[in-house]
Coordinates of C-alpha atoms in Angstrom, one line a residue:
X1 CA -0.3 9.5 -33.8
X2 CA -1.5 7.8 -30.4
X3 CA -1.7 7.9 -26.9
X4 CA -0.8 4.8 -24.9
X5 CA -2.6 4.0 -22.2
X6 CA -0.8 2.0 -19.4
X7 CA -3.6 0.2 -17.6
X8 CA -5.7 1.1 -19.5
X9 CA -8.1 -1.7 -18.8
X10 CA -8.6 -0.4 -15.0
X11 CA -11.2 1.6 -13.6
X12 CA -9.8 5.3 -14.0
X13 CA -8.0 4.3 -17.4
X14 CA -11.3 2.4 -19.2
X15 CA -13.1 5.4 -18.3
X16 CA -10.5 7.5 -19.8
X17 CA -10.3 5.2 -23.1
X18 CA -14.0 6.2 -24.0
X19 CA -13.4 9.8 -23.2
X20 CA -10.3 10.2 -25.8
X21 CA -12.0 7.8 -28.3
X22 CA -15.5 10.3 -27.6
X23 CA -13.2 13.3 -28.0
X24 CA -11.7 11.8 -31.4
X25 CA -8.5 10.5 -30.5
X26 CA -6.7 7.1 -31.5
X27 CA -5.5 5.2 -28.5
X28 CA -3.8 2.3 -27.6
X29 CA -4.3 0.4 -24.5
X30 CA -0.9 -2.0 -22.7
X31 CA -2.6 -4.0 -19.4
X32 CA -1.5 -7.0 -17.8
X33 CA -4.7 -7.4 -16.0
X34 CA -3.3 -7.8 -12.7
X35 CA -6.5 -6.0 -11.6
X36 CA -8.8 -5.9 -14.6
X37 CA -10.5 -8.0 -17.2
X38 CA -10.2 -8.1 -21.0
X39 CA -14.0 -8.0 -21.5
X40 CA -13.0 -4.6 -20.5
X41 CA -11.8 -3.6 -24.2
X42 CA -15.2 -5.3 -25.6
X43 CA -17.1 -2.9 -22.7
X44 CA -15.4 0.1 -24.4
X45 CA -16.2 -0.9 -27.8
X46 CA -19.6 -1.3 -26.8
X47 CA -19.7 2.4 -25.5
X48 CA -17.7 4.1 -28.2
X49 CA -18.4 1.6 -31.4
X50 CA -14.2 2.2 -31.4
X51 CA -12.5 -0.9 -30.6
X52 CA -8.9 0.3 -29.0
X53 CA -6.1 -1.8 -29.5
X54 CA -5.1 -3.3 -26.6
X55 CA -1.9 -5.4 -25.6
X56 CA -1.7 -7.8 -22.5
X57 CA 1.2 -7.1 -21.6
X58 CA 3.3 -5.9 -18.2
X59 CA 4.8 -2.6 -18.4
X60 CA 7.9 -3.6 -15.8
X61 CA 8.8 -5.5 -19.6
X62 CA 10.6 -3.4 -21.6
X63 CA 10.9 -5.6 -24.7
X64 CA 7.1 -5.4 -24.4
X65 CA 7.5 -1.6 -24.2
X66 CA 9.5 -1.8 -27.3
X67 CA 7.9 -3.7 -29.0
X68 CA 4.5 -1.8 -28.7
X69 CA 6.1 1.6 -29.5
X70 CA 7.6 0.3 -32.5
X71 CA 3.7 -0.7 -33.8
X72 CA 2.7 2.6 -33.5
X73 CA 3.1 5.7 -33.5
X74 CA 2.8 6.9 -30.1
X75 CA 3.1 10.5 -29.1
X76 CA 1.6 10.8 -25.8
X77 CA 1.7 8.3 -23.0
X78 CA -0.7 8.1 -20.0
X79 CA 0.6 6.5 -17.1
X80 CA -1.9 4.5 -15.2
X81 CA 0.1 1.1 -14.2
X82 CA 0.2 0.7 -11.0
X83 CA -0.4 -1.0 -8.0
X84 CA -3.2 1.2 -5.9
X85 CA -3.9 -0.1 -2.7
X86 CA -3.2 2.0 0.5
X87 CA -3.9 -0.7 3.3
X88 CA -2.1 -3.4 0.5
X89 CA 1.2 -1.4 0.6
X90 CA 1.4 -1.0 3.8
X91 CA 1.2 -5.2 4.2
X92 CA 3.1 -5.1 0.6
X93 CA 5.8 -1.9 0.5
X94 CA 8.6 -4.0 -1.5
X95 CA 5.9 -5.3 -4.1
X96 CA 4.7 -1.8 -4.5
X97 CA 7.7 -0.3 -4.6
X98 CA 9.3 -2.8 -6.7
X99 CA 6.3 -2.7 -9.5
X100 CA 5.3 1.2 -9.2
X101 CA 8.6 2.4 -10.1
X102 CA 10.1 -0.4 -12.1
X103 CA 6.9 0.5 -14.3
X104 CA 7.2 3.9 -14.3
X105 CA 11.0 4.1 -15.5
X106 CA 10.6 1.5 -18.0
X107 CA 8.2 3.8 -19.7
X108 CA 10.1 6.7 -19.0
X109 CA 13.4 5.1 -20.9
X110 CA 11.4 3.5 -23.7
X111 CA 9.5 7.1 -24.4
X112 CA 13.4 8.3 -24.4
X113 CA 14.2 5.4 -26.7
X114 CA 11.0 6.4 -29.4
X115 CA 11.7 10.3 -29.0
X116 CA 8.2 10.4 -27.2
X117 CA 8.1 13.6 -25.6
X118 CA 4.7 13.6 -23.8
X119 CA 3.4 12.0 -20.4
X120 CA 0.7 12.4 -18.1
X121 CA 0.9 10.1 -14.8
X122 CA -1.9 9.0 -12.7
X123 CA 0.1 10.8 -9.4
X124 CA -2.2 11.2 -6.4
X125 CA -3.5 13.6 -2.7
X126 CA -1.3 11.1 -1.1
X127 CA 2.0 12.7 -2.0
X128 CA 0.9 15.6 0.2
X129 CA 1.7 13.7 2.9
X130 CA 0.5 14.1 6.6
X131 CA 1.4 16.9 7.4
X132 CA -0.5 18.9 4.7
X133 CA -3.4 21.6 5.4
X134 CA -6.3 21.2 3.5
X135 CA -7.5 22.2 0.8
X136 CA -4.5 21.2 -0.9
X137 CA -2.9 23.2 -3.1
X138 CA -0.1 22.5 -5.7
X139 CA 2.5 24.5 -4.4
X140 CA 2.3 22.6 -0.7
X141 CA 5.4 20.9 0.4
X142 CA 5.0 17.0 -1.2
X143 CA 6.6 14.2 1.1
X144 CA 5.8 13.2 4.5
X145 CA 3.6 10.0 2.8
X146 CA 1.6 8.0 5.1
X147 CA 2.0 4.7 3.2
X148 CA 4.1 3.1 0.6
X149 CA 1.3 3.4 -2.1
X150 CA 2.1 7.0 -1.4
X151 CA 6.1 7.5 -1.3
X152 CA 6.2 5.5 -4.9
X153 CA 3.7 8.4 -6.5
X154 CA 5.8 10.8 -4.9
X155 CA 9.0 9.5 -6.1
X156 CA 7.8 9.0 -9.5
X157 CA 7.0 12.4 -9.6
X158 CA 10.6 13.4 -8.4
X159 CA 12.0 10.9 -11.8
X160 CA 9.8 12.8 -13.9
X161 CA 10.7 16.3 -12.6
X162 CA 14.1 15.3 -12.9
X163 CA 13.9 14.0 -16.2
X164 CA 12.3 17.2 -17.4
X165 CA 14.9 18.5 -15.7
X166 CA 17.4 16.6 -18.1
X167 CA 15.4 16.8 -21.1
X168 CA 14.1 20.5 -22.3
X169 CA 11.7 18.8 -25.0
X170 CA 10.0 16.7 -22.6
X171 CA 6.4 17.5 -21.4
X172 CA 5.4 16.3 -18.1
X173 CA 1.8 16.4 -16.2
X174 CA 1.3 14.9 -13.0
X175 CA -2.3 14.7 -12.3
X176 CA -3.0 14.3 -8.5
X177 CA -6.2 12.6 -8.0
X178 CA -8.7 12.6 -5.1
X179 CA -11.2 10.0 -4.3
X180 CA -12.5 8.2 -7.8
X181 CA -16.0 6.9 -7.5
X182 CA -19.0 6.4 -9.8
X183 CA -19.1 4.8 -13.3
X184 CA -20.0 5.3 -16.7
X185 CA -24.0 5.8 -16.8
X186 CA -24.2 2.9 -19.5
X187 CA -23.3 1.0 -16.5
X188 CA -21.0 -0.9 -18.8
X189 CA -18.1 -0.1 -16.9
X190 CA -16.9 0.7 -13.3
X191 CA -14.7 -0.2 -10.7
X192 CA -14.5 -3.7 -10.4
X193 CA -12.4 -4.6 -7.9
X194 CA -10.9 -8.3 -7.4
X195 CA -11.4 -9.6 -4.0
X196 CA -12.5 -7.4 -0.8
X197 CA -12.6 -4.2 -2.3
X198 CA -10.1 -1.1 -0.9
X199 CA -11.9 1.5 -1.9
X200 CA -15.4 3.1 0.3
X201 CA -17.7 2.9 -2.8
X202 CA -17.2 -0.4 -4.3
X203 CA -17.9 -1.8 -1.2
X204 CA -21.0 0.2 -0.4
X205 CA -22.7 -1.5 -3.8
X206 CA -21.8 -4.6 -2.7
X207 CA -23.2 -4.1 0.9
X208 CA -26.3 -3.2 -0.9
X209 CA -26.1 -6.0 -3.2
X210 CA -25.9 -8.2 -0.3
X211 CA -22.6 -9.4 -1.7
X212 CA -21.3 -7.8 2.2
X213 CA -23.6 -8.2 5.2
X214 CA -22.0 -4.7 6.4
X215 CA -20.0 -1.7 6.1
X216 CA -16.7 -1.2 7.8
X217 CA -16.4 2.6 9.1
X218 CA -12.8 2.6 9.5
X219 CA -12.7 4.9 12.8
X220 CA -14.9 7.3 14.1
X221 CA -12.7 9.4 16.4
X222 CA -11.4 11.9 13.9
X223 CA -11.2 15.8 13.9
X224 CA -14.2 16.0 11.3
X225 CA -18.1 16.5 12.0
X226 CA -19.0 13.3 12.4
X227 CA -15.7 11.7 13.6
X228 CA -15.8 9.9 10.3
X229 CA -12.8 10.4 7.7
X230 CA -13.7 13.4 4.8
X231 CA -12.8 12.7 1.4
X232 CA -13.0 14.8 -1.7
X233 CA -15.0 12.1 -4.1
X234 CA -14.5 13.0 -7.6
X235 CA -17.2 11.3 -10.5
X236 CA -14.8 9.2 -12.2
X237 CA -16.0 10.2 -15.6
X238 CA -14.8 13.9 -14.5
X239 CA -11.7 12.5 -13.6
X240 CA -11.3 11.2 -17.1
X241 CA -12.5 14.1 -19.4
X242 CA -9.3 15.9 -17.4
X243 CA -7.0 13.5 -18.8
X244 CA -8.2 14.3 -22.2
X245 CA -7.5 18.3 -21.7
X246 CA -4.1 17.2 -20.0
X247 CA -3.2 15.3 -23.1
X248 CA -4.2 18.7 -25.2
X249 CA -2.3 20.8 -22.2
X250 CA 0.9 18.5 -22.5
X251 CA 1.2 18.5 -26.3
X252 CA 1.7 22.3 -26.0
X253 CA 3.8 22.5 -22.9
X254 CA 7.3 22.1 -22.0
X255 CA 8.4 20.8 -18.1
X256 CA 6.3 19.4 -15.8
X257 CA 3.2 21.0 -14.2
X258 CA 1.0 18.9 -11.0
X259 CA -2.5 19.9 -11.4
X260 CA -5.1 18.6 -9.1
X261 CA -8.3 17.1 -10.0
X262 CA -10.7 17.4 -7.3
X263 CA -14.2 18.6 -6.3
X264 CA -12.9 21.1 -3.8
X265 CA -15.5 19.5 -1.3
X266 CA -15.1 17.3 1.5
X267 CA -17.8 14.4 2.4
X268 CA -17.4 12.3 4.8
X269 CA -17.7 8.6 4.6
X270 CA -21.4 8.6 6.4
X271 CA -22.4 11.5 4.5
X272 CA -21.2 9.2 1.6
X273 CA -23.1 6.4 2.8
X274 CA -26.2 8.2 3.4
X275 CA -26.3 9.7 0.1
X276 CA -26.2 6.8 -1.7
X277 CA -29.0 5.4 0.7
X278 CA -31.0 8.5 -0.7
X279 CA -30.2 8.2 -4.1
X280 CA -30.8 4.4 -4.5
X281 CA -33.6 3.6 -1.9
X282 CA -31.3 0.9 -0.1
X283 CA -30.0 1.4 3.7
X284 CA -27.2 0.0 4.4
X285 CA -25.9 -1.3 7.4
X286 CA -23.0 -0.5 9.1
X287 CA -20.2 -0.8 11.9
X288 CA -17.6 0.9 13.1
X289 CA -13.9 -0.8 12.8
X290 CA -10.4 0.7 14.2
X291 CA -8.5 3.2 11.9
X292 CA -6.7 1.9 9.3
X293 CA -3.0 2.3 9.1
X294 CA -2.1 5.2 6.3
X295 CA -5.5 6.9 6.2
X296 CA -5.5 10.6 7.0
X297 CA -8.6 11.9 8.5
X298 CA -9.2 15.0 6.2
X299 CA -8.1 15.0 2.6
X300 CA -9.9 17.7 -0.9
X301 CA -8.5 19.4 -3.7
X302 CA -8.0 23.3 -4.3
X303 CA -8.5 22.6 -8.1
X304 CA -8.1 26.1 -9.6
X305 CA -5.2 25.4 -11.1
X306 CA -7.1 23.0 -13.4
X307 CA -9.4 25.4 -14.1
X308 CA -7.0 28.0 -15.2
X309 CA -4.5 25.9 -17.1
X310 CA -7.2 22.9 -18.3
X311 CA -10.4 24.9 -18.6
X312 CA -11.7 21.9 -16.4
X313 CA -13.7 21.7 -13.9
X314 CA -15.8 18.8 -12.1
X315 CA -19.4 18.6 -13.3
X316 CA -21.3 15.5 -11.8
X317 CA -21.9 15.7 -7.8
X318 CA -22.2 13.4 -5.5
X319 CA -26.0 12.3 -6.4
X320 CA -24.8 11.2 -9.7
X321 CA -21.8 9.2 -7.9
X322 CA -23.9 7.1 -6.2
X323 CA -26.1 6.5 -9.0
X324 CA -23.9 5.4 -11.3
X325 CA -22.2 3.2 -8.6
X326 CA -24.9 1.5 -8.0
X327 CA -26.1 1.6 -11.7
X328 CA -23.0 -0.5 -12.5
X329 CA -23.0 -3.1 -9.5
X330 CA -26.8 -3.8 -10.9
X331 CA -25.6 -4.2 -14.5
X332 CA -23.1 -6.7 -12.9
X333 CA -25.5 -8.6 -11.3

């Protein structure tokens, strides 16, 4: 049996590929590289000395869908595919909407199709929404998104509790993630992003690169120390060893469950900036820009939940974040 892996050529999902393949489990990858590269699947060979197999293909295609599930026998599907972009969705809400979802059901009706009865989706912080207390908790009040990348993890969620709901057999785990950074220490693989990148840390290795003349501190006037937003930065290899125990978790577990996977600390994004200065030996230069619309200005994890129901718990820190981050940008060089 095997776990499908939508997107599984992205940042969070390649990382995940080489944990299940470490941890002894057959996988198979669908991506249509909107956002990723198909060196990626030679990268994760390279790591493993397990070559997945992958299929270029969209997930919004449901014959593709079919077709794959009828090659194999797939148990288990994790749900990466996905547009990720805050600032994006709020420029592009029908495109996200329209791909997020239309991705997510088609899985959700082929898996119904196959009599696969297992699923754990890539959910995210943002469906806590802006009104939310941190540290975030499980049991909060969802809703209230402050973008459209947001309100289509929240609804996704609400199709899959639903179709628990509908279905007694069916085994649902949404993972909500905090703030991927990092890469895997080969520095083989890491986030790679296409363009400008969205996300703080990719963009920090290419300031120090010199890719970027300069950082852009998106506001400085929030309720935080240093006016700066505070993020809950998770090592993205972390992230993906709890995707493996959620796959273990789901297999024995009926209904749906949200866990989070977070630190449970808060940096903000000059203590983030200055770490990786430390770590690295590189300053890098900065400016501050006006907020940008959908960010919140205070956002980590209670994750003991995943401790008690995945025995997981985040093990790299912040030094070992910006290590690998910058380990990776080098390799790219």
């Amino acid at each position: 049996m095997s776990v499908l892996l939508t997107g599984g050529a992205g940042y969070i999902g390649s990382h995940t590929a080489v944990e299940m393949i470490n941890a002894g489990k057959e996988i198979v990858i669908v991506d249509n590289l909107y956002n990723s590269e198909a060196k990626v699947i030679d990268l994760i060979e390279q790591i493993t000395g397990v070559r997945p197999k992958f299929y270029k293909e969209d997930c919004c295609d449901k014959k593709a869908l079919e077709k794959i599930f009828s090659e194999n026998e797939i148990d288990t599907v994790i749900h990466f595919a996905g547009y990720k972009a805050v600032g994006e969705s709020v420029e592009k809400p029908a495109e996200y909407y329209r791909n997020n979802i239309d991705s997510a059901l088609c899985v959700i009706e082929v898996m119904k199709e196959f009599g696969c009865k297992s699923i754990v989706f890539s959910s995210s912080a943002t469906v806590y929404g802006s009104d939310a207390t941190v540290p975030y908790k499980e049991d909060m009040p969802t809703g209230g998104c402050t973008n459209p990348y947001g309100w289509t993890k929240y609804m996704i969620e609400q199709i899959l509790r639903d179709q628990a709901k509908a279905d007694k057999e069916l085994s649902v785990v949404l993972l909500r993630y905090f703030n991927p950074v990092g890469a895997h220490e080969s520095g083989l693989i890491g986030e790679n992003p296409k363009g400008i990148p969205n996300n703080l840390m990719p963009y920090i290795a290419q300031v120090a690169a010199g890719i970027r003349d300069h950082l852009n501190v998106f506001g400085n006037d929030y309720d935080t120390p240093d006016g700066t937003g505070v993020r809950d930065f998770i090592h993205v290899v972390d992230l993906a060893k709890g995707h493996v125990l959620a796959v273990d978790y789901a297999k024995n577990h009926k209904g749906c469950e949200a866990i989070n996977l977070g630190t449970g600390n808060g940096y903000s994004v000059l203590q983030l900036m200055r770490a990786f200065e430390d770590v690295n030996g590189i300053k890098i230069p900065y400016e501050f820009t006006p907020r940008r619309a959908g960010d919140l200005g205070s956002c980590y994890a209670d994750a003991s939940k995943a401790k008690e129901l995945l025995n997981w718990k985040a093990g790299l820190g912040i030094n070992e974040m910006c290590r690998d981050s910058w380990g990776y940008q080098k390799n790219k060089k």
